[in-house]
Coordinates of N, CA and C in Angstrom, one line a residue:
M1 N 0.8 -1.2 0.0 CA 0.0 0.0 0.0 C 0.8 1.2 0.1
F2 N 0.5 2.3 -0.8 CA 1.2 3.6 -0.9 C 0.1 4.5 -0.7
Y3 N 0.5 5.9 -0.5 CA -0.4 6.9 -0.2 C 0.0 8.3 -0.9
R4 N -0.9 9.1 -1.0 CA -0.7 10.4 -1.6 C -1.8 11.4 -1.0
G5 N -1.3 12.6 -0.6 CA -2.3 13.6 -0.1 C -2.4 14.6 -1.0
H6 N -3.8 15.0 -1.3 CA -4.1 16.1 -2.1 C -4.8 17.2 -1.2
A7 N -4.5 18.4 -1.3 CA -5.1 19.6 -0.5 C -6.5 19.8 -1.0
N8 N -6.8 19.3 -2.2 CA -8.3 19.5 -2.7 C -8.7 18.3 -3.4
P9 N -9.8 17.7 -3.1 CA -10.3 16.5 -3.8 C -10.5 16.6 -5.2
N10 N -10.6 17.8 -5.7 CA -10.8 18.0 -7.2 C -9.5 17.8 -7.9
Y11 N -8.3 17.7 -7.3 CA -7.1 17.5 -8.0 C -7.1 16.2 -8.7
F12 N -6.6 16.1 -9.9 CA -6.5 14.9 -10.7 C -5.2 14.1 -10.2
L13 N -5.2 12.8 -10.3 CA -4.1 11.9 -10.0 C -3.3 11.9 -11.4
R14 N -2.4 12.8 -11.5 CA -1.7 13.1 -12.8 C -0.3 13.7 -12.5
P15 N 0.8 13.3 -13.1 CA 2.0 13.9 -12.9 C 2.1 15.4 -13.5
S16 N 2.9 16.2 -12.9 CA 2.9 17.6 -13.3 C 3.2 17.9 -14.7
I17 N 4.0 17.1 -15.4 CA 4.3 17.4 -16.8 C 3.0 17.1 -17.7
M18 N 2.0 16.4 -17.2 CA 0.8 16.1 -18.0 C -0.3 16.9 -17.6
R19 N -0.1 18.0 -16.8 CA -1.3 18.7 -16.3 C -1.8 19.9 -17.4
T20 N -0.9 20.1 -18.3 CA -1.2 21.0 -19.4 C -0.7 20.5 -20.6
T21 N -1.3 20.9 -21.7 CA -0.9 20.5 -23.0 C 0.4 21.1 -23.3
S22 N 0.7 22.4 -23.0 CA 1.9 23.0 -23.2 C 3.1 22.4 -22.6
L23 N 2.9 22.0 -21.2 CA 4.0 21.3 -20.6 C 4.4 20.1 -21.2
Q24 N 3.3 19.3 -21.6 CA 3.6 18.0 -22.2 C 4.2 18.1 -23.5
E25 N 3.9 19.0 -24.3 CA 4.5 19.2 -25.6 C 6.0 19.7 -25.5
N26 N 6.4 20.2 -24.4 CA 7.7 20.7 -24.2 C 8.5 20.0 -23.2
E27 N 8.1 18.7 -23.0 CA 8.9 18.0 -21.9 C 10.3 17.8 -22.2
S28 N 10.7 17.5 -23.4 CA 12.1 17.3 -23.9 C 12.9 18.5 -23.7
T29 N 12.2 19.7 -24.0 CA 12.9 21.0 -23.9 C 13.2 21.4 -22.5
L30 N 12.2 21.1 -21.6 CA 12.4 21.4 -20.1 C 13.6 20.5 -19.6
Y31 N 13.5 19.2 -20.0 CA 14.5 18.2 -19.5 C 15.9 18.6 -20.0
N32 N 16.0 18.9 -21.3 CA 17.3 19.1 -21.8 C 17.9 20.5 -21.5
E33 N 17.0 21.4 -21.4 CA 17.4 22.8 -20.9 C 18.0 22.9 -19.5
L34 N 17.3 22.0 -18.6 CA 17.8 21.9 -17.2 C 19.2 21.3 -17.1
L35 N 19.4 20.2 -18.0 CA 20.7 19.6 -18.0 C 21.8 20.6 -18.6
I36 N 21.4 21.3 -19.5 CA 22.4 22.2 -20.2 C 22.8 23.3 -19.2
N37 N 21.7 23.9 -18.5 CA 22.0 25.1 -17.7 C 22.5 24.7 -16.3
C38 N 22.4 23.5 -15.7 CA 22.9 23.1 -14.4 C 23.6 21.8 -14.5
P39 N 24.6 21.7 -15.3 CA 25.3 20.5 -15.5 C 25.9 19.9 -14.2
E40 N 26.4 20.8 -13.4 CA 27.1 20.3 -12.1 C 26.1 19.6 -11.3
E41 N 24.9 19.9 -11.3 CA 23.9 19.3 -10.4 C 23.6 17.8 -10.8
F42 N 24.0 17.4 -11.9 CA 23.6 16.1 -12.5 C 24.9 15.3 -12.7
E43 N 26.1 15.8 -12.2 CA 27.3 15.0 -12.4 C 27.3 13.6 -11.8
K44 N 26.6 13.5 -10.6 CA 26.5 12.2 -9.9 C 25.4 11.3 -10.2
C45 N 24.5 11.8 -11.3 CA 23.4 11.0 -11.7 C 23.8 10.0 -12.8
H46 N 23.6 8.8 -12.7 CA 24.1 7.8 -13.6 C 23.0 7.3 -14.5
T47 N 21.7 7.5 -14.1 CA 20.6 7.1 -15.0 C 19.6 8.1 -15.3
H48 N 18.8 7.9 -16.2 CA 17.7 8.9 -16.5 C 16.8 9.0 -15.4
L49 N 16.5 7.9 -14.6 CA 15.6 8.1 -13.5 C 16.2 9.0 -12.4
E50 N 17.4 8.8 -12.2 CA 18.1 9.7 -11.2 C 18.0 11.2 -11.5
K51 N 18.1 11.4 -12.8 CA 18.0 12.8 -13.3 C 16.5 13.3 -13.1
L52 N 15.6 12.4 -13.4 CA 14.1 12.8 -13.3 C 13.9 13.1 -11.8
V53 N 14.3 12.3 -10.9 CA 14.1 12.5 -9.5 C 14.7 13.8 -9.0
K54 N 15.9 14.1 -9.5 CA 16.6 15.3 -9.1 C 15.8 16.5 -9.6
M55 N 15.3 16.4 -10.8 CA 14.4 17.5 -11.4 C 13.2 17.7 -10.7
Q56 N 12.5 16.6 -10.3 CA 11.3 16.6 -9.6 C 11.6 17.3 -8.2
H57 N 12.7 16.9 -7.5 CA 13.2 17.6 -6.3 C 13.2 19.1 -6.4
Y58 N 13.7 19.6 -7.4 CA 13.8 21.1 -7.7 C 12.6 21.8 -8.3
G59 N 11.5 21.0 -8.5 CA 10.3 21.7 -9.0 C 10.0 21.6 -10.5
L60 N 10.9 20.9 -11.2 CA 10.7 20.9 -12.7 C 9.6 19.9 -13.0
P61 N 8.6 20.2 -13.8 CA 7.5 19.3 -14.2 C 8.1 18.0 -14.8
T62 N 7.8 16.8 -14.3 CA 8.2 15.6 -14.9 C 7.1 14.6 -15.0
R63 N 7.4 13.4 -15.5 CA 6.4 12.3 -15.6 C 6.4 11.4 -14.4
L64 N 7.0 11.9 -13.3 CA 6.9 11.2 -12.0 C 5.8 11.8 -11.1
L65 N 5.1 11.0 -10.5 CA 4.2 11.4 -9.4 C 4.6 11.0 -8.1
D66 N 4.8 11.8 -7.1 CA 5.2 11.5 -5.8 C 4.2 10.7 -5.0
I67 N 4.6 9.7 -4.4 CA 3.7 8.9 -3.5 C 4.6 8.6 -2.2
T68 N 4.1 8.0 -1.3 CA 4.8 7.7 0.0 C 4.3 6.3 0.6
R69 N 5.2 5.7 1.3 CA 4.8 4.6 2.1 C 4.4 4.9 3.5
N70 N 4.4 6.2 3.8 CA 4.0 6.6 5.2 C 2.7 7.4 5.1
L71 N 1.7 6.8 5.8 CA 0.3 7.4 5.7 C 0.3 8.8 6.3
L72 N 1.1 9.0 7.4 CA 1.1 10.3 8.0 C 1.8 11.4 7.2
V73 N 2.7 11.0 6.3 CA 3.3 12.0 5.4 C 2.2 12.4 4.4
A74 N 1.5 11.5 3.9 CA 0.4 11.8 3.0 C -0.7 12.7 3.5
L75 N -0.9 12.3 4.8 CA -1.9 13.2 5.6 C -1.5 14.6 5.7
F76 N -0.2 14.8 6.0 CA 0.4 16.1 6.1 C 0.1 16.9 4.8
F77 N 0.5 16.3 3.7 CA 0.2 16.9 2.4 C -1.2 17.3 2.1
A78 N -2.1 16.4 2.6 CA -3.5 16.6 2.4 C -4.0 17.8 3.2
C79 N -3.3 18.2 4.3 CA -3.7 19.2 5.2 C -3.0 20.5 5.2
E80 N -1.8 20.5 4.6 CA -0.9 21.7 4.8 C -1.3 22.9 4.1
S81 N -2.3 22.9 3.2 CA -2.7 24.1 2.4 C -4.2 24.1 2.3
Q82 N -4.7 25.2 1.8 CA -6.2 25.3 1.5 C -7.0 24.9 2.8
P83 N -6.8 25.5 3.9 CA -7.5 25.1 5.1 C -9.0 25.1 5.1
E84 N -9.5 25.9 4.2 CA -11.0 26.0 4.1 C -11.7 24.9 3.3
S85 N -10.9 24.2 2.6 CA -11.4 23.2 1.7 C -11.1 21.8 2.3
Y86 N -11.9 20.7 1.9 CA -11.6 19.4 2.3 C -10.2 19.0 1.6
G87 N -9.5 18.1 2.2 CA -8.3 17.4 1.6 C -8.8 16.0 1.2
E88 N -7.9 15.4 0.6 CA -8.1 14.0 0.3 C -6.9 13.1 0.6
L89 N -7.1 12.0 1.2 CA -6.0 10.9 1.4 C -6.2 9.9 0.4
I90 N -5.3 9.8 -0.5 CA -5.5 8.7 -1.6 C -4.7 7.4 -1.2
L91 N -5.5 6.3 -1.2 CA -4.9 5.0 -1.0 C -4.5 4.4 -2.3
I92 N -3.2 3.9 -2.5 CA -2.7 3.4 -3.7 C -2.3 2.0 -3.5
A93 N -2.8 1.1 -4.3 CA -2.5 -0.3 -4.2 C -2.0 -0.8 -5.6
A94 N -1.1 -1.7 -5.6 CA -0.5 -2.3 -6.9 C -0.2 -3.7 -6.7
N95 N -0.3 -4.5 -7.7 CA 0.2 -5.9 -7.7 C 1.6 -5.9 -8.0
H96 N 2.2 -7.1 -7.8 CA 3.7 -7.3 -7.8 C 4.2 -6.8 -9.2
Q97 N 3.5 -7.0 -10.3 CA 3.9 -6.7 -11.6 C 4.0 -5.2 -11.9
E98 N 3.2 -4.5 -11.1 CA 3.2 -3.1 -11.3 C 4.2 -2.3 -10.5
I99 N 4.9 -2.9 -9.7 CA 6.0 -2.3 -8.9 C 7.4 -2.7 -9.4
K100 N 8.2 -1.7 -9.6 CA 9.5 -1.9 -10.2 C 10.6 -1.3 -9.3
Y101 N 11.8 -1.8 -9.4 CA 13.0 -1.3 -8.7 C 13.7 -0.3 -9.7
P102 N 14.6 0.5 -9.2 CA 15.2 1.5 -10.1 C 16.1 0.8 -11.2
Q103 N 16.6 -0.4 -11.0 CA 17.5 -1.0 -12.0 C 16.7 -1.8 -13.0
S104 N 15.3 -1.8 -12.9 CA 14.5 -2.5 -13.9 C 14.7 -1.9 -15.4
D105 N 14.7 -2.8 -16.4 CA 14.7 -2.4 -17.7 C 13.5 -1.5 -18.1
T106 N 12.4 -1.9 -17.6 CA 11.2 -1.1 -17.8 C 11.3 0.3 -17.3
V107 N 11.9 0.5 -16.2 CA 12.1 1.9 -15.7 C 13.1 2.7 -16.5
S108 N 14.1 2.0 -17.0 CA 15.1 2.7 -17.9 C 14.4 3.1 -19.1
I109 N 13.5 2.3 -19.7 CA 12.8 2.7 -20.9 C 12.0 3.9 -20.6
L110 N 11.0 3.8 -19.6 CA 10.2 5.0 -19.4 C 10.9 6.2 -19.0
A111 N 12.0 6.1 -18.2 CA 12.7 7.3 -17.8 C 13.5 8.0 -18.9
S112 N 13.6 7.3 -19.9 CA 14.4 7.8 -21.1 C 13.4 8.6 -22.1
L113 N 12.2 8.4 -21.9 CA 11.2 9.1 -22.8 C 11.3 10.6 -22.8
P114 N 11.6 11.3 -21.7 CA 11.7 12.7 -21.8 C 12.8 13.3 -22.7
V115 N 13.7 12.5 -23.1 CA 14.8 12.9 -24.0 C 14.2 13.2 -25.3
F116 N 13.1 12.7 -25.7 CA 12.5 12.7 -27.0 C 11.4 13.7 -27.1
S117 N 11.2 14.3 -28.3 CA 10.3 15.4 -28.6 C 8.8 14.8 -28.5
A118 N 7.9 15.6 -28.4 CA 6.5 15.1 -28.3 C 6.1 14.3 -29.7
Q119 N 6.7 14.8 -30.8 CA 6.3 14.1 -32.0 C 7.0 12.7 -32.0
K120 N 8.2 12.6 -31.5 CA 8.8 11.3 -31.4 C 8.1 10.3 -30.5
Q121 N 7.7 10.9 -29.3 CA 6.9 10.1 -28.4 C 5.6 9.6 -29.0
S122 N 5.0 10.5 -29.8 CA 3.7 10.1 -30.4 C 4.0 9.0 -31.4
E123 N 5.1 8.9 -32.1 CA 5.5 7.8 -33.1 C 5.7 6.5 -32.2
F124 N 6.4 6.7 -31.1 CA 6.5 5.5 -30.2 C 5.1 4.9 -29.7
F125 N 4.2 5.8 -29.4 CA 2.9 5.5 -29.0 C 2.2 4.7 -30.1
S126 N 2.3 5.2 -31.2 CA 1.5 4.6 -32.4 C 2.1 3.2 -32.6
L127 N 3.4 3.1 -32.6 CA 4.0 1.8 -32.8 C 3.5 0.7 -31.7
A128 N 3.6 1.3 -30.4 CA 3.3 0.4 -29.3 C 1.7 0.1 -29.2
S129 N 0.9 0.9 -29.8 CA -0.5 0.7 -29.8 C -1.0 -0.1 -30.9
N130 N -0.1 -0.6 -31.7 CA -0.6 -1.6 -32.9 C -0.9 -2.9 -32.2
P131 N -2.3 -3.3 -32.5 CA -2.7 -4.5 -31.8 C -2.2 -5.7 -32.4
H132 N -1.5 -5.7 -33.5 CA -1.0 -6.7 -34.2 C 0.5 -7.1 -33.7
T133 N 1.1 -6.4 -32.8 CA 2.4 -6.6 -32.4 C 2.5 -6.7 -30.8
S134 N 3.3 -7.4 -30.3 CA 3.5 -7.5 -28.8 C 4.8 -6.9 -28.4
S135 N 5.7 -6.5 -29.3 CA 6.9 -5.8 -28.9 C 7.4 -4.9 -30.1
L136 N 8.3 -4.0 -29.7 CA 8.9 -3.1 -30.6 C 10.3 -3.7 -31.1
Q137 N 10.3 -4.2 -32.3 CA 11.6 -4.7 -32.7 C 12.6 -3.6 -33.2
F138 N 13.9 -4.0 -33.1 CA 14.8 -3.0 -33.4 C 14.7 -2.5 -34.9
N139 N 14.6 -1.2 -35.1 CA 14.4 -0.6 -36.4 C 14.7 0.9 -36.3
A140 N 14.8 1.5 -37.4 CA 15.2 2.9 -37.4 C 14.4 3.8 -36.4
E141 N 13.1 3.4 -36.3 CA 12.2 4.3 -35.6 C 12.4 4.2 -34.0
I142 N 12.8 3.1 -33.5 CA 13.1 3.0 -32.2 C 14.6 2.9 -31.8
A143 N 15.5 3.0 -32.7 CA 16.9 2.8 -32.5 C 17.4 3.8 -31.5
R144 N 16.9 5.1 -31.5 CA 17.4 6.1 -30.5 C 16.9 5.7 -29.1
L145 N 15.7 5.2 -29.0 CA 15.2 4.8 -27.6 C 16.1 3.7 -27.1
I146 N 16.3 2.7 -27.9 CA 17.2 1.6 -27.5 C 18.6 2.2 -27.1
H147 N 19.1 3.2 -27.9 CA 20.4 3.7 -27.6 C 20.4 4.4 -26.3
E148 N 19.4 5.1 -26.0 CA 19.3 5.8 -24.6 C 19.3 4.8 -23.5
V149 N 18.5 3.7 -23.6 CA 18.6 2.6 -22.6 C 20.0 2.0 -22.5
R150 N 20.5 1.8 -23.6 CA 21.9 1.1 -23.6 C 23.0 2.1 -23.0
L151 N 22.8 3.3 -22.9 CA 23.7 4.2 -22.2 C 23.9 3.8 -20.8
E152 N 22.8 3.3 -20.1 CA 22.9 2.9 -18.7 C 23.0 1.4 -18.6
K153 N 22.5 0.6 -19.7 CA 22.5 -0.8 -19.7 C 23.0 -1.3 -21.0
P154 N 24.3 -1.4 -21.2 CA 24.9 -1.8 -22.5 C 24.5 -3.1 -23.0
A155 N 24.1 -4.0 -22.1 CA 23.6 -5.4 -22.6 C 22.1 -5.5 -23.0
F156 N 21.5 -4.3 -23.0 CA 20.0 -4.3 -23.2 C 19.7 -4.9 -24.6
Q157 N 18.8 -5.8 -24.6 CA 18.4 -6.5 -25.9 C 17.6 -5.5 -26.8
P158 N 17.7 -5.7 -28.1 CA 17.1 -4.7 -29.1 C 15.6 -5.1 -29.3
E159 N 14.9 -5.2 -28.2 CA 13.5 -5.5 -28.4 C 12.8 -4.9 -27.1
I160 N 11.7 -4.3 -27.3 CA 11.0 -3.6 -26.2 C 9.6 -4.1 -26.2
N161 N 9.2 -4.6 -25.0 CA 7.7 -5.0 -24.7 C 6.9 -3.7 -24.9
K162 N 5.8 -3.7 -25.6 CA 5.2 -2.5 -25.9 C 4.4 -2.0 -24.6
N163 N 4.2 -2.9 -23.6 CA 3.6 -2.4 -22.4 C 4.6 -1.6 -21.6
D164 N 5.8 -1.8 -21.8 CA 6.9 -1.1 -21.1 C 7.0 0.3 -21.5
V165 N 6.4 0.6 -22.7 CA 6.3 2.1 -23.3 C 4.9 2.7 -22.9
L166 N 3.9 1.9 -22.9 CA 2.6 2.4 -22.7 C 2.2 2.6 -21.2
N167 N 2.5 1.6 -20.4 CA 2.0 1.6 -19.0 C 2.7 2.5 -18.0
S168 N 2.0 2.6 -16.9 CA 2.6 3.3 -15.8 C 2.9 2.4 -14.6
Y169 N 4.1 2.6 -13.9 CA 4.4 1.6 -12.8 C 4.8 2.4 -11.5
I170 N 4.7 1.7 -10.4 CA 5.2 2.3 -9.2 C 6.7 1.8 -9.1
V171 N 7.6 2.9 -8.7 CA 9.0 2.7 -8.7 C 9.5 3.1 -7.3
Y172 N 10.2 2.1 -6.6 CA 10.8 2.5 -5.4 C 11.9 3.5 -5.7
A173 N 12.1 4.4 -4.8 CA 13.1 5.4 -5.0 C 14.4 5.0 -4.2
L174 N 15.5 5.3 -4.9 CA 16.8 5.2 -4.2 C 16.9 6.1 -3.1
K175 N 17.2 5.8 -1.9 CA 17.3 6.6 -0.7 C 18.6 7.3 -0.6
N176 N 18.8 8.1 -1.7 CA 20.1 8.8 -1.8 C 20.0 10.3 -1.7
N177 N 18.8 10.8 -1.2 CA 18.7 12.1 -0.7 C 17.8 12.3 0.5
N178 N 18.0 13.2 1.3 CA 17.3 13.3 2.6 C 15.9 13.5 2.5
R179 N 15.4 14.2 1.4 CA 14.0 14.4 1.3 C 13.3 13.1 1.0
I180 N 13.8 12.2 0.2 CA 13.2 10.9 -0.1 C 13.2 10.1 1.2
V181 N 14.2 10.1 1.9 CA 14.3 9.4 3.2 C 13.3 9.8 4.3
K182 N 13.2 11.1 4.5 CA 12.2 11.7 5.4 C 10.9 11.4 5.0
Q183 N 10.5 11.5 3.6 CA 9.2 11.4 3.2 C 8.9 10.0 2.9
D184 N 9.8 9.0 3.1 CA 9.7 7.6 2.7 C 9.1 7.4 1.3
G185 N 9.7 8.2 0.4 CA 9.2 8.5 -0.9 C 9.3 7.3 -1.9
A186 N 8.3 7.3 -2.8 CA 8.4 6.4 -4.1 C 7.7 7.2 -5.1
F187 N 7.5 6.7 -6.3 CA 7.0 7.4 -7.5 C 6.2 6.5 -8.3
I188 N 5.2 7.1 -9.0 CA 4.6 6.5 -10.1 C 5.2 7.1 -11.3
L189 N 5.9 6.2 -12.2 CA 6.6 6.6 -13.4 C 5.6 6.4 -14.6
C190 N 5.2 7.4 -15.3 CA 4.1 7.3 -16.2 C 4.6 7.1 -17.6
G191 N 3.8 6.2 -18.3 CA 4.2 5.9 -19.6 C 3.4 6.7 -20.6
L192 N 3.3 6.3 -21.9 CA 2.8 7.1 -23.0 C 1.2 7.1 -23.1
D193 N 0.7 5.9 -22.5 CA -0.9 5.8 -22.6 C -1.3 6.7 -21.4
N194 N -1.6 8.0 -21.6 CA -2.0 8.8 -20.5 C -3.4 9.4 -20.8
Q195 N -4.3 8.6 -21.1 CA -5.6 9.0 -21.4 C -6.3 9.5 -20.1
Y196 N -7.4 10.2 -20.1 CA -8.1 10.6 -18.9 C -8.2 9.6 -17.9
G197 N -7.8 9.8 -16.7 CA -8.0 8.8 -15.6 C -7.1 7.6 -15.6
F198 N -6.0 7.8 -16.4 CA -5.2 6.6 -16.6 C -4.5 6.0 -15.3
L199 N -4.4 6.8 -14.3 CA -3.8 6.4 -13.0 C -4.9 5.9 -12.0
E200 N -6.1 6.0 -12.4 CA -7.1 5.5 -11.4 C -7.1 4.0 -11.2
K201 N -6.3 3.3 -12.0 CA -6.2 1.8 -11.7 C -5.4 1.6 -10.5
F202 N -4.7 2.5 -10.0 CA -3.9 2.4 -8.8 C -4.6 2.6 -7.5
R203 N -5.8 3.3 -7.7 CA -6.5 3.6 -6.4 C -7.1 2.3 -5.8
Y204 N -7.0 2.3 -4.5 CA -7.4 1.1 -3.7 C -8.9 1.0 -3.8
K205 N -9.4 -0.3 -4.0 CA -10.8 -0.5 -4.1 C -11.2 -1.7 -3.2
Q206 N -12.4 -1.5 -2.7 CA -13.1 -2.7 -2.0 C -14.3 -3.1 -2.7
H207 N -14.5 -4.4 -3.1 CA -15.7 -4.8 -3.8 C -15.9 -4.0 -5.0
N208 N -14.7 -3.7 -5.7 CA -14.7 -2.9 -7.0 C -15.2 -1.5 -6.9
K209 N -15.1 -1.0 -5.6 CA -15.6 0.4 -5.4 C -14.5 1.2 -4.9
K210 N -14.2 2.3 -5.6 CA -13.0 3.1 -5.1 C -13.3 3.8 -3.7
I211 N -12.2 3.7 -2.9 CA -12.3 4.2 -1.6 C -11.9 5.6 -1.5
V212 N -12.8 6.5 -1.1 CA -12.5 7.9 -1.1 C -12.5 8.4 0.3
I213 N -11.4 9.0 0.7 CA -11.2 9.5 2.1 C -11.1 11.0 2.1
L214 N -12.0 11.8 2.6 CA -11.9 13.2 2.7 C -11.5 13.7 4.0
I215 N -10.7 14.7 4.1 CA -10.1 15.2 5.3 C -10.6 16.6 5.6
D216 N -11.1 16.8 6.8 CA -11.4 18.2 7.3 C -10.6 18.4 8.6
K217 N -10.8 19.6 9.2 CA -10.2 20.0 10.5 C -8.6 19.9 10.2
K218 N -8.3 20.5 9.1 CA -6.8 20.4 8.7 C -5.9 21.0 9.7
K219 N -6.3 22.2 10.3 CA -5.4 22.8 11.2 C -5.2 22.0 12.4
K220 N -6.2 21.3 12.9 CA -6.1 20.5 14.1 C -5.1 19.3 13.8
I221 N -5.3 18.7 12.6 CA -4.5 17.5 12.2 C -3.0 17.9 12.1
I222 N -2.8 19.1 11.5 CA -1.4 19.6 11.3 C -0.8 19.7 12.8
E223 N -1.5 20.2 13.7 CA -1.0 20.4 15.0 C -0.7 19.0 15.6
Q224 N -1.6 18.0 15.4 CA -1.4 16.7 15.9 C -0.1 16.0 15.3
L225 N 0.0 16.2 14.0 CA 1.2 15.7 13.3 C 2.5 16.1 13.8
E226 N 2.5 17.3 14.3 CA 3.8 17.9 15.0 C 4.2 16.9 16.1
A227 N 3.3 16.3 16.8 CA 3.7 15.4 17.9 C 4.5 14.1 17.4
F228 N 4.3 13.9 16.1 CA 5.0 12.8 15.5 C 6.1 13.3 14.6
S229 N 6.5 14.5 14.8 CA 7.6 15.1 14.0 C 7.3 15.1 12.5
I230 N 6.1 15.2 12.2 CA 5.8 15.3 10.7 C 5.3 16.8 10.6
N231 N 6.3 17.6 10.0 CA 6.0 19.0 9.6 C 6.9 19.3 8.4
R232 N 6.8 20.6 8.0 CA 7.5 21.0 6.8 C 9.0 20.9 7.0
A233 N 9.5 21.2 8.2 CA 11.0 21.1 8.4 C 11.5 19.7 8.3
S234 N 10.8 18.8 8.8 CA 11.2 17.4 8.8 C 11.1 16.7 7.5
L235 N 10.1 17.1 6.7 CA 9.9 16.5 5.4 C 10.6 17.2 4.3
F236 N 11.1 18.4 4.6 CA 11.9 19.2 3.6 C 13.2 19.6 4.3
P237 N 14.1 18.7 4.5 CA 15.2 19.0 5.4 C 16.3 19.9 5.0
E238 N 16.2 20.5 3.7 CA 17.2 21.5 3.3 C 17.1 22.7 4.1
I239 N 18.2 23.4 4.2 CA 18.3 24.5 5.2 C 17.4 25.6 4.9
E240 N 17.1 25.9 3.7 CA 16.2 27.0 3.4 C 14.8 26.7 3.7
C241 N 14.4 25.4 3.6 CA 13.0 25.0 4.0 C 12.9 25.0 5.6
V242 N 13.9 24.6 6.3 CA 13.8 24.5 7.7 C 13.8 25.9 8.2
S243 N 14.6 26.8 7.6 CA 14.6 28.2 8.0 C 13.2 28.9 7.8
E244 N 12.6 28.6 6.7 CA 11.3 29.1 6.4 C 10.3 28.7 7.5
Y245 N 10.4 27.3 7.8 CA 9.4 26.6 8.7 C 9.6 27.4 10.1
L246 N 10.8 27.6 10.5 CA 11.1 28.2 11.9 C 10.6 29.6 12.0
K247 N 10.9 30.3 10.8 CA 10.4 31.7 10.9 C 8.9 31.8 10.9
N248 N 8.1 31.0 10.1 CA 6.7 31.1 10.2 C 6.1 30.6 11.6
K249 N 6.9 29.7 12.2 CA 6.4 29.1 13.5 C 6.4 30.2 14.6
Y250 N 7.3 31.1 14.5 CA 7.4 32.1 15.5 C 7.0 33.5 15.1
L251 N 6.4 33.6 14.0 CA 5.9 35.0 13.6 C 4.7 35.4 14.5

């Protein structure tokens, strides 16, 4: 079981890069421009996933959606803003096949997608959506995608299961930065099949009915979470975030 908190129940379960058409069409530009302008920040990143996680960390829209294995962390995010509206605590469940580790070939494929233009991604989608094929064989159209995967996995075979391009998966995060450790973070890494409601499959259901948990009395819950050391300073341990938390606490 995983969790996510929304300050407003009207928010969609959708990664930031897919929340507007303009952002989605410029995914590769955002990705490549940040690498060009801040190369020193990515010197220790060895995979596309590590780069995406760092970009997400600094607020760049990506195809990652933050989730957590700690219910109290998700509850904090459901309550920390918009005190006059209900929040929502989202329960996320997945079967074994839908959960991947960072070294997975599937993860390498999906994390490589931001390198490519929206037009090229559309071509990949068309190839993978062909009902008469089960995989993408090596050819000129997917050679670049295979090349990107082989940059981190030289032995990768020249064949891609089409589900590995279309589907979305839960990915455990490497605990290589304090924010992920403190938030007990994981991600949903989204594929090319991003039709309306495409992440609803991850919502926990009982008897085929989606469980919806609405949260009120946000201010009181935030105060109670303090007793468990769940606050903005503990979840965002960078010095500027802790300083801001302390300043606001004693204003």
